Amino acid sequence: PDALPIFETVEAPWSPKKIKMQIPKLTRRVLETENQTAFTLHGKMPRYIMLNSNQTNKWGHERAYRIQIVSFAGDYLPEESRMEKSMGWARYKLAITNRKEEEPQSSCIYNQNDPWTPTVTFTDFIDDESVIDKDLVAWITAGFLHI
């Protein structure tokens, strides 16, 4: 089970009256490679994912994007399926990779014609390269399932 959140008291930097407030205490961990930033469909995932730069805003906070995954469509195909390779993106809730011109999309319309030998194989995008100080792409699996 997850530990209970820990809170800390801080001054609200935008408040002229120096109001105190409680905020969750976050533990920062830098994920350095594509393998570390690929979160499988049923695997554990941090509560907060932040992509940030070394620049700060006027309150001294790092400029960042927060990604919050609250739901996902579920399993599409088992990994053992010969067709699963054509939709390897479905293995992940989120995968952060280096931006590459030769990786413009996670799939291809031609994958449906020959799913056994896909034109684009998303799982090949995740090849343990460093993501530190790089131009990144966040691949977020969002979808629905027709029943």
PDB file of C-alpha atoms in Angstrom, residues 5-71:
ATOM      1  CA  PRO A   5       1.039  11.796   2.160  1.00  0.00           C
ATOM      2  CA  ILE A   6       3.352  14.058   4.129  1.00  0.00           C
ATOM      3  CA  PHE A   7       2.511  17.769   4.236  1.00  0.00           C
ATOM      4  CA  GLU A   8       4.723  20.777   4.858  1.00  0.00           C
ATOM      5  CA  THR A   9       3.821  24.338   5.809  1.00  0.00           C
ATOM      6  CA  VAL A  10       5.051  27.069   3.494  1.00  0.00           C
ATOM      7  CA  GLU A  11       4.429  30.759   2.892  1.00  0.00           C
ATOM      8  CA  ALA A  12       2.280  31.512  -0.135  1.00  0.00           C
ATOM      9  CA  PRO A  13       4.717  33.554  -2.284  1.00  0.00           C
ATOM     10  CA  TRP A  14       1.892  35.461  -4.018  1.00  0.00           C
ATOM     11  CA  SER A  15       0.244  36.542  -0.760  1.00  0.00           C
ATOM     12  CA  PRO A  16       1.093  40.060   0.518  1.00  0.00           C
ATOM     13  CA  LYS A  17      -0.015  38.949   4.031  1.00  0.00           C
ATOM     14  CA  LYS A  18       2.484  36.058   4.113  1.00  0.00           C
ATOM     15  CA  ILE A  19      -0.285  33.495   4.574  1.00  0.00           C
ATOM     16  CA  LYS A  20       0.874  30.010   5.561  1.00  0.00           C
ATOM     17  CA  MET A  21      -0.503  26.996   3.726  1.00  0.00           C
ATOM     18  CA  GLN A  22      -0.024  23.246   3.764  1.00  0.00           C
ATOM     19  CA  ILE A  23       1.134  21.524   0.615  1.00  0.00           C
ATOM     20  CA  PRO A  24       2.064  17.905  -0.073  1.00  0.00           C
ATOM     21  CA  LYS A  25       5.767  17.281   0.341  1.00  0.00           C
ATOM     22  CA  LEU A  26       7.064  15.873  -2.885  1.00  0.00           C
ATOM     23  CA  THR A  27      10.074  13.645  -3.315  1.00  0.00           C
ATOM     24  CA  ARG A  28      11.936  14.497  -6.474  1.00  0.00           C
ATOM     25  CA  ARG A  29      13.482  11.717  -8.497  1.00  0.00           C
ATOM     26  CA  VAL A  30      15.001  12.359 -11.901  1.00  0.00           C
ATOM     27  CA  LEU A  31      14.274   9.664 -14.450  1.00  0.00           C
ATOM     28  CA  GLU A  32      17.225   9.568 -16.806  1.00  0.00           C
ATOM     29  CA  THR A  33      16.423   7.093 -19.578  1.00  0.00           C
ATOM     30  CA  GLU A  34      13.587   6.169 -21.916  1.00  0.00           C
ATOM     31  CA  ASN A  35      13.247   2.803 -20.186  1.00  0.00           C
ATOM     32  CA  GLN A  36      12.683   4.566 -16.844  1.00  0.00           C
ATOM     33  CA  THR A  37      10.086   6.901 -18.365  1.00  0.00           C
ATOM     34  CA  ALA A  38       8.008   4.140 -19.994  1.00  0.00           C
ATOM     35  CA  PHE A  39       5.148   3.200 -17.644  1.00  0.00           C
ATOM     36  CA  THR A  40       3.466  -0.060 -18.548  1.00  0.00           C
ATOM     37  CA  LEU A  41      -0.288  -0.430 -18.555  1.00  0.00           C
ATOM     38  CA  HIS A  42      -0.515  -2.353 -15.262  1.00  0.00           C
ATOM     39  CA  GLY A  43       2.721  -1.149 -13.666  1.00  0.00           C
ATOM     40  CA  LYS A  44       3.112   1.339 -10.832  1.00  0.00           C
ATOM     41  CA  MET A  45       3.394   4.962 -11.765  1.00  0.00           C
ATOM     42  CA  PRO A  46       4.343   8.041  -9.747  1.00  0.00           C
ATOM     43  CA  ARG A  47       1.423  10.205  -8.665  1.00  0.00           C
ATOM     44  CA  TYR A  48       2.998  13.251 -10.301  1.00  0.00           C
ATOM     45  CA  ILE A  49       5.003  13.298 -13.507  1.00  0.00           C
ATOM     46  CA  MET A  50       6.653  16.614 -14.320  1.00  0.00           C
ATOM     47  CA  LEU A  51       8.591  17.554 -17.420  1.00  0.00           C
ATOM     48  CA  ASN A  52      10.545  20.634 -16.522  1.00  0.00           C
ATOM     49  CA  SER A  53      13.340  22.896 -17.639  1.00  0.00           C
ATOM     50  CA  ASN A  54      16.025  24.725 -15.723  1.00  0.00           C
ATOM     51  CA  GLN A  55      14.118  28.016 -16.061  1.00  0.00           C
ATOM     52  CA  THR A  56      12.000  29.439 -13.249  1.00  0.00           C
ATOM     53  CA  ASN A  57       8.891  31.618 -13.103  1.00  0.00           C
ATOM     54  CA  LYS A  58       8.557  34.870 -11.135  1.00  0.00           C
ATOM     55  CA  TRP A  59       7.943  32.935  -7.878  1.00  0.00           C
ATOM     56  CA  GLY A  60      11.101  30.870  -8.304  1.00  0.00           C
ATOM     57  CA  HIS A  61       9.325  27.656  -9.310  1.00  0.00           C
ATOM     58  CA  GLU A  62      10.635  25.604 -12.215  1.00  0.00           C
ATOM     59  CA  ARG A  63       8.677  25.948 -15.447  1.00  0.00           C
ATOM     60  CA  ALA A  64       7.123  22.572 -16.089  1.00  0.00           C
ATOM     61  CA  TYR A  65       4.362  20.494 -17.603  1.00  0.00           C
ATOM     62  CA  ARG A  66       2.504  18.089 -15.336  1.00  0.00           C
ATOM     63  CA  ILE A  67       1.078  14.891 -16.768  1.00  0.00           C
ATOM     64  CA  GLN A  68      -1.663  13.209 -14.784  1.00  0.00           C
ATOM     65  CA  ILE A  69      -2.979   9.820 -15.856  1.00  0.00           C
ATOM     66  CA  VAL A  70      -6.310   9.080 -14.185  1.00  0.00           C
ATOM     67  CA  SER A  71      -7.724   6.325 -16.384  1.00  0.00           C
TER      68      SER A  71
END
